[in-house]
Coordinates of C-alpha atoms in Angstrom, one line a residue:
X1 CA 15.0 -17.5 -17.4
X2 CA 14.2 -14.5 -15.2
X3 CA 17.0 -13.1 -12.9
X4 CA 17.1 -10.4 -10.4
X5 CA 20.1 -8.0 -10.8
X6 CA 21.3 -4.7 -9.4
X7 CA 21.0 -1.7 -11.7
X8 CA 24.8 -1.3 -11.5
X9 CA 25.1 -4.6 -13.4
X10 CA 23.1 -3.5 -16.4
X11 CA 24.7 -3.6 -19.9
X12 CA 23.5 -3.0 -23.4
X13 CA 22.0 -6.2 -24.8
X14 CA 20.1 -7.1 -21.6
X15 CA 16.3 -7.5 -21.8
X16 CA 14.4 -5.7 -19.1
X17 CA 11.5 -7.8 -17.9
X18 CA 10.5 -5.6 -15.0
X19 CA 11.7 -2.3 -13.5
X20 CA 11.2 -3.1 -9.9
X21 CA 9.7 0.1 -8.6
X22 CA 6.4 1.7 -7.7
X23 CA 3.8 2.8 -10.2
X24 CA 4.6 6.0 -12.0
X25 CA 8.3 6.0 -10.9
X26 CA 10.3 5.1 -14.0
X27 CA 11.0 7.2 -17.1
X28 CA 10.0 4.6 -19.8
X29 CA 6.8 4.1 -21.7
X30 CA 7.2 0.3 -21.3
X31 CA 8.4 -1.8 -18.5
X32 CA 9.8 -4.5 -20.9
X33 CA 12.4 -3.7 -23.5
X34 CA 15.8 -4.5 -24.8
X35 CA 18.6 -2.2 -23.5
X36 CA 20.1 -0.7 -26.7
X37 CA 21.8 2.5 -25.5
X38 CA 23.9 3.7 -22.6
X39 CA 21.3 6.5 -22.2
X40 CA 18.7 4.0 -21.2
X41 CA 20.9 2.6 -18.5
X42 CA 21.7 6.1 -17.2
X43 CA 17.9 6.8 -17.1
X44 CA 17.3 3.7 -15.0
X45 CA 20.0 4.6 -12.5
X46 CA 19.1 8.3 -12.4
X47 CA 15.5 7.3 -11.5
X48 CA 17.1 5.6 -8.4
X49 CA 15.8 2.2 -9.5
X50 CA 17.9 -0.4 -7.7
X51 CA 16.6 -3.9 -8.5
X52 CA 15.8 -5.0 -12.1
X53 CA 14.4 -8.2 -13.4
X54 CA 16.1 -9.4 -16.7
X55 CA 14.9 -12.1 -19.1
X56 CA 18.0 -14.1 -20.1
X57 CA 16.2 -15.9 -22.9
X58 CA 15.8 -12.6 -24.7
X59 CA 19.1 -10.9 -23.9
X60 CA 22.4 -11.0 -22.1
X61 CA 22.8 -13.1 -18.9
X62 CA 24.5 -12.3 -15.6
X63 CA 26.1 -15.6 -14.5
X64 CA 26.2 -15.1 -10.7
X65 CA 22.8 -13.3 -10.4
X66 CA 20.0 -15.2 -8.5
X67 CA 17.0 -16.3 -10.4
X68 CA 13.8 -14.3 -9.7
X69 CA 12.4 -17.3 -7.9
X70 CA 15.6 -17.6 -5.7
X71 CA 15.5 -13.8 -4.9
X72 CA 11.8 -14.0 -4.0
X73 CA 12.3 -17.1 -1.8
X74 CA 15.1 -15.3 0.1
X75 CA 12.9 -12.3 0.6
X76 CA 10.0 -14.5 1.7
X77 CA 12.2 -16.0 4.4
X78 CA 13.1 -12.6 5.7
X79 CA 9.4 -11.6 5.7
X80 CA 8.4 -14.8 7.6
X81 CA 11.0 -14.0 10.3
X82 CA 9.5 -10.6 10.8
X83 CA 6.0 -12.1 10.9
X84 CA 6.8 -14.1 14.0
X85 CA 6.6 -11.1 16.3
X86 CA 3.5 -10.0 18.2
X87 CA 0.9 -7.5 17.0
X88 CA -1.9 -5.3 18.4
X89 CA -5.1 -7.3 19.4
X90 CA -8.6 -6.1 18.5
X91 CA -11.0 -5.1 21.2
X92 CA -14.2 -6.3 19.5
X93 CA -14.9 -8.9 16.8
X94 CA -14.8 -8.1 13.1
X95 CA -18.6 -8.7 12.9
X96 CA -19.3 -6.2 15.6
X97 CA -17.4 -3.5 13.9
X98 CA -18.2 -4.0 10.2
X99 CA -21.5 -2.0 10.2
X100 CA -20.1 0.9 12.1
X101 CA -17.0 0.9 9.8
X102 CA -19.2 1.0 6.7
X103 CA -20.9 4.1 7.9
X104 CA -17.5 5.8 8.8
X105 CA -16.1 4.9 5.4
X106 CA -19.1 6.6 3.7
X107 CA -18.9 9.6 5.9
X108 CA -15.2 10.1 5.5
X109 CA -15.3 9.7 1.7
X110 CA -18.0 12.4 1.5
X111 CA -15.9 14.7 3.6
X112 CA -12.8 14.3 1.5
X113 CA -14.9 15.0 -1.6
X114 CA -16.2 18.2 0.0
X115 CA -12.7 19.3 1.1
X116 CA -11.4 18.8 -2.5
X117 CA -14.3 20.7 -4.0
X118 CA -13.7 23.6 -1.6
X119 CA -10.0 23.6 -2.3
X120 CA -10.7 24.1 -6.0
X121 CA -12.8 27.1 -5.1
X122 CA -10.0 28.5 -3.0
X123 CA -11.9 27.9 0.3
X124 CA -10.0 27.0 3.5
X125 CA -10.4 23.6 5.1
X126 CA -12.8 23.7 8.1
X127 CA -11.3 21.7 10.9
X128 CA -14.5 21.5 12.8
X129 CA -15.9 19.4 10.0
X130 CA -12.8 17.2 9.6
X131 CA -12.0 16.5 13.3
X132 CA -15.1 14.4 14.1
X133 CA -14.4 12.2 11.1
X134 CA -10.8 11.6 12.1
X135 CA -11.9 10.8 15.6
X136 CA -14.5 8.3 14.2
X137 CA -11.8 6.6 12.1
X138 CA -9.5 6.5 15.1
X139 CA -12.1 4.9 17.4
X140 CA -13.0 2.3 14.7
X141 CA -9.3 1.4 14.4
X142 CA -9.0 1.1 18.1
X143 CA -12.0 -1.3 18.3
X144 CA -11.0 -3.5 15.4
X145 CA -8.6 -2.2 12.7
X146 CA -9.4 -5.0 10.3
X147 CA -13.0 -3.9 9.8
X148 CA -12.4 -0.4 8.3
X149 CA -9.1 -1.3 6.7
X150 CA -10.8 -4.3 5.0
X151 CA -13.7 -2.3 3.7
X152 CA -11.3 0.4 2.4
X153 CA -9.7 -2.2 0.2
X154 CA -12.8 -1.9 -1.9
X155 CA -12.2 1.0 -4.2
X156 CA -14.1 2.4 -7.1
X157 CA -11.7 3.7 -9.7
X158 CA -13.7 6.9 -10.2
X159 CA -13.5 7.6 -6.4
X160 CA -9.9 6.5 -5.9
X161 CA -8.6 9.9 -4.9
X162 CA -11.1 10.2 -2.1
X163 CA -10.9 6.6 -0.9
X164 CA -7.1 6.7 -1.0
X165 CA -7.1 9.7 1.4
X166 CA -9.4 7.8 3.9
X167 CA -7.3 4.7 3.6
X168 CA -4.1 6.6 4.3
X169 CA -5.8 8.2 7.3
X170 CA -6.9 4.8 8.7
X171 CA -3.6 3.0 8.0
X172 CA -1.6 5.8 9.5
X173 CA -3.8 5.8 12.7
X174 CA -3.3 2.0 12.9
X175 CA 0.4 2.3 12.3
X176 CA 0.8 5.0 15.1
X177 CA -1.3 2.9 17.5
X178 CA 0.8 -0.2 16.9
X179 CA 3.9 2.0 17.8
X180 CA 2.1 3.1 21.0
X181 CA 2.1 6.8 20.2
X182 CA 0.1 9.2 22.3
X183 CA -3.5 10.0 21.5
X184 CA -2.8 13.6 20.3
X185 CA 0.0 12.4 17.9
X186 CA -2.3 9.7 16.6
X187 CA -5.1 12.3 16.0
X188 CA -2.7 14.7 14.3
X189 CA -1.3 11.9 12.1
X190 CA -4.8 10.8 11.1
X191 CA -5.6 14.4 10.2
X192 CA -2.5 14.5 8.0
X193 CA -3.4 11.3 6.4
X194 CA -6.9 12.4 5.5
X195 CA -5.7 15.7 4.1
X196 CA -2.4 14.6 2.6
X197 CA -3.5 14.7 -1.0
X198 CA -5.5 18.0 -0.8
X199 CA -3.2 19.5 -3.4
X200 CA -4.5 17.0 -6.0
X201 CA -7.6 19.2 -6.1
X202 CA -5.6 21.5 -8.3
X203 CA -4.4 18.8 -10.7
X204 CA -6.5 18.6 -13.9
X205 CA -8.7 15.5 -14.1
X206 CA -7.3 14.7 -17.5
X207 CA -3.9 14.1 -15.8
X208 CA -5.2 12.7 -12.5
X209 CA -7.2 10.0 -14.3
X210 CA -5.1 9.5 -17.4
X211 CA -4.9 5.9 -18.6
X212 CA -1.4 5.0 -19.4
X213 CA 1.9 6.5 -18.3
X214 CA 2.3 10.2 -17.8
X215 CA 4.5 12.4 -19.9
X216 CA 7.4 14.1 -18.2
X217 CA 5.4 17.4 -18.3
X218 CA 2.3 15.7 -16.8
X219 CA 4.4 14.1 -14.0
X220 CA 5.8 17.5 -13.1
X221 CA 2.2 18.7 -12.6
X222 CA 1.5 15.8 -10.3
X223 CA 4.7 16.4 -8.4
X224 CA 3.4 19.9 -7.4
X225 CA 0.5 18.5 -5.3
X226 CA 2.4 18.2 -2.0
X227 CA 3.4 21.9 -2.2
X228 CA 0.0 22.9 -3.4
X229 CA -1.7 20.9 -0.6
X230 CA 0.6 22.6 2.0
X231 CA -0.2 26.0 0.6
X232 CA -3.9 25.3 0.9
X233 CA -3.8 23.8 4.4
X234 CA -1.4 26.4 5.9
X235 CA -4.3 28.9 5.5
X236 CA -6.4 26.8 7.8
X237 CA -6.7 28.3 11.3
X238 CA -5.3 26.0 14.1
X239 CA -3.9 23.5 11.6
X240 CA -1.0 21.7 13.4
X241 CA 2.6 21.1 12.2
X242 CA 2.1 17.3 11.8
X243 CA -0.6 17.5 9.1
X244 CA 1.4 20.2 7.2
X245 CA 4.5 18.1 7.4
X246 CA 2.8 14.9 6.2
X247 CA 1.1 16.8 3.4
X248 CA 4.4 18.4 2.2
X249 CA 6.7 15.4 2.6
X250 CA 4.8 12.2 2.1
X251 CA 6.6 11.7 -1.3
X252 CA 10.2 12.1 0.1
X253 CA 12.5 9.1 0.1
X254 CA 15.4 8.2 2.4
X255 CA 17.9 8.1 -0.5
X256 CA 17.0 11.7 -1.5
X257 CA 15.1 10.7 -4.7
X258 CA 11.7 12.0 -3.6
X259 CA 9.9 15.3 -4.0
X260 CA 9.3 18.2 -3.6
X261 CA 12.5 18.9 -1.6
X262 CA 14.6 15.8 -2.3
X263 CA 15.2 15.5 1.5
X264 CA 17.6 12.9 2.7
X265 CA 16.5 10.5 5.5
X266 CA 18.0 12.6 8.2
X267 CA 15.7 15.6 7.3
X268 CA 12.5 13.6 6.9
X269 CA 10.4 13.5 10.1
X270 CA 9.4 10.1 11.5
X271 CA 5.7 10.7 10.8
X272 CA 6.4 11.8 7.2
X273 CA 8.4 8.6 6.7
X274 CA 5.5 6.5 8.1
X275 CA 3.1 8.4 5.8
X276 CA 5.3 7.6 2.8
X277 CA 5.1 3.9 3.5
X278 CA 1.4 4.0 4.0
X279 CA 0.8 6.1 0.9
X280 CA 2.7 3.7 -1.4
X281 CA 1.2 0.6 0.2
X282 CA -2.3 1.8 -0.5
X283 CA -1.5 3.0 -3.9
X284 CA 0.1 -0.2 -5.2
X285 CA -2.7 -2.4 -3.7
X286 CA -5.4 -0.3 -5.4
X287 CA -6.8 -0.7 -8.9
X288 CA -6.2 2.5 -11.0
X289 CA -7.1 3.4 -14.5
X290 CA -3.4 2.9 -15.4
X291 CA -2.4 -0.2 -13.3
X292 CA -3.8 -3.2 -11.6
X293 CA -3.5 -3.3 -7.8
X294 CA -1.3 -6.1 -6.4
X295 CA -2.4 -8.4 -3.5
X296 CA -1.6 -7.0 -0.1
X297 CA 0.8 -9.7 0.8
X298 CA 2.9 -9.1 -2.3
X299 CA 2.8 -5.3 -1.7
X300 CA 4.2 -5.8 1.8
X301 CA 7.1 -7.8 0.3
X302 CA 7.7 -4.9 -2.1
X303 CA 7.6 -2.4 0.7
X304 CA 10.2 -4.4 2.6
X305 CA 12.4 -4.8 -0.5
X306 CA 12.2 -1.1 -1.4
X307 CA 13.0 -0.1 2.2
X308 CA 16.6 -0.8 1.6
X309 CA 16.7 2.5 -0.3
X310 CA 13.4 4.3 -0.2
X311 CA 11.9 3.8 3.2
X312 CA 13.2 3.5 6.8
X313 CA 13.7 -0.3 7.1
X314 CA 12.7 -0.4 10.8
X315 CA 9.5 1.5 10.1
X316 CA 8.8 -0.8 7.1
X317 CA 9.1 -3.9 9.3
X318 CA 6.9 -2.3 12.0
X319 CA 4.3 -1.5 9.3
X320 CA 4.3 -5.1 8.2
X321 CA 3.6 -6.3 11.7
X322 CA 0.9 -3.6 12.0
X323 CA -1.2 -4.7 9.0
X324 CA -0.1 -8.3 8.9
X325 CA 1.5 -10.4 6.2
X326 CA -2.0 -11.4 5.3
X327 CA -4.2 -8.4 6.1
X328 CA -7.9 -8.7 6.8
X329 CA -9.7 -9.2 3.5
X330 CA -6.8 -11.1 1.8
X331 CA -7.7 -14.1 -0.3
X332 CA -5.5 -17.1 0.6
X333 CA -5.2 -20.7 -0.8
X334 CA -4.9 -23.4 1.9
X335 CA -3.1 -26.8 1.7
X336 CA -6.5 -28.4 1.6
X337 CA -7.3 -26.7 -1.7
X338 CA -9.8 -24.4 -0.2
X339 CA -9.9 -20.6 -0.6
X340 CA -10.5 -18.4 2.4
X341 CA -10.5 -14.8 3.4
X342 CA -8.5 -13.6 6.3
X343 CA -10.7 -12.2 9.1
X344 CA -8.3 -11.8 12.1
X345 CA -4.6 -11.9 12.6
X346 CA -3.1 -14.2 15.3
X347 CA -1.8 -12.5 18.4
X348 CA 1.7 -13.8 18.1
X349 CA 2.2 -15.1 14.5
X350 CA 1.1 -13.3 11.4
X351 CA 1.4 -16.6 9.4
X352 CA -1.5 -18.3 11.2
X353 CA -4.6 -16.0 11.1
X354 CA -8.2 -16.8 11.3
X355 CA -9.9 -17.3 7.9
X356 CA -13.3 -17.9 6.6
X357 CA -13.1 -20.7 4.0
X358 CA -15.8 -20.6 1.3
X359 CA -14.6 -22.2 -2.0
X360 CA -13.1 -25.5 -3.2
X361 CA -10.5 -25.1 -5.9
X362 CA -10.6 -28.9 -6.4
X363 CA -14.3 -28.9 -7.2
X364 CA -14.4 -25.4 -8.6
X365 CA -17.4 -24.7 -6.4
X366 CA -18.5 -22.7 -3.4
X367 CA -18.7 -24.6 -0.1
X368 CA -20.5 -24.0 3.2
X369 CA -18.5 -21.1 4.8
X370 CA -16.5 -22.1 7.9
X371 CA -14.2 -20.2 10.2
X372 CA -10.7 -21.8 10.8
X373 CA -8.1 -20.7 13.3
X374 CA -4.9 -21.7 11.5
X375 CA -2.9 -21.6 14.8
X376 CA -4.9 -24.6 16.1
X377 CA -4.5 -28.3 15.1
X378 CA -7.1 -30.4 13.2
X379 CA -10.2 -31.1 15.4
X380 CA -9.8 -27.9 17.3
X381 CA -10.9 -25.4 14.7
X382 CA -7.7 -25.5 12.6
X383 CA -5.7 -28.2 10.8
X384 CA -4.8 -26.3 7.6
X385 CA -2.1 -24.0 6.4
X386 CA -1.7 -21.1 4.0
X387 CA 0.1 -22.0 0.8
X388 CA 0.0 -18.5 -0.7
X389 CA -2.2 -15.4 -1.3
X390 CA -4.4 -15.5 -4.4
X391 CA -6.0 -13.1 -6.8
X392 CA -9.8 -12.8 -6.6
X393 CA -9.9 -12.2 -10.3
X394 CA -8.2 -15.6 -11.0
X395 CA -11.0 -17.5 -9.3
X396 CA -13.7 -14.9 -10.0
X397 CA -14.7 -14.6 -6.4
X398 CA -15.3 -11.7 -4.0
X399 CA -13.7 -12.7 -0.7
X400 CA -15.0 -9.5 1.0
X401 CA -18.5 -11.0 0.9
X402 CA -17.3 -13.6 3.4
X403 CA -15.6 -11.4 5.9
X404 CA -18.4 -12.0 8.4
X405 CA -20.3 -15.3 8.4
X406 CA -21.2 -15.4 12.1

């Protein structure tokens, strides 16, 4: 039986099933092992890991601890309560924006690639090249955030670093917009998002693209990238405080466990805290050479859970409402047994989006695509309900092919 326990409850003889933390954040080669020394327990606590999943069939039990299923059900109930609140409405349809968004994605990735190459050569970032791309991303998000954000979920492992920077830019712009920030702040935040990982240009490819867990020495190299990025960008004429702050502090955590300055929450700016949430969300939902990306709906649950210690809880909840419990592009299983891809959130309830259904799990076959508005009853374009999010790999389907069937 799997149970969820606090790290303070760990004892020698317990079997660790999962160290519930983000990728690259725990000091062990494996995530599943039998606790055999006090040093291992100290390592877990020193890494600021709070929640741990233990397997009671392979080690000691904790009688009063909730099962993993119970813990997840309680968390889901909290997430559902958050989901009932209103969100930002798109100005144009997904279909109208997809083609423009595809061009913006291509342009932005090319720009980030150039910025990284220039940084390796010691060249300063040229804002007159970056600014139009940030503006294009912002305008696309304002028209329909789901189009660009949905397309940015498609990541080639070889181009991850560049695509991740574009995703963080777009997500941060959407986040700022949902919080009704002014245009200049949104632009500066987008600039920071696009350039936040510039320092990775100085990380050797052998470390950046390593398959498997990094050694302590390699992780120390990775941890230099916020400071390196800041040092590169500070040489750029007319660069603002916000992009510099986001670049330097997007890996800080509210409990002081982050880097490079181990800042407590009181010292981390609001936009850097927002960037931290966005950065982790995109990282854990993306396929990398060393880990498989998790579905967006599961990632949001993790963000919410980790916000008790790592992120500002209020900002985490606002981010969940911004992207939606089931973001555009998410594959979902409906009560009817059909699979669908989310194409548009509902204006007041994130649990009843519009979906394009295209596959029958009962018949194991594709069906004629159809758009359903899950907020409406049967006979009025709805009449179905989401059971859970699903993995495209499980069903060997590509939901993003069915984003637009109009």
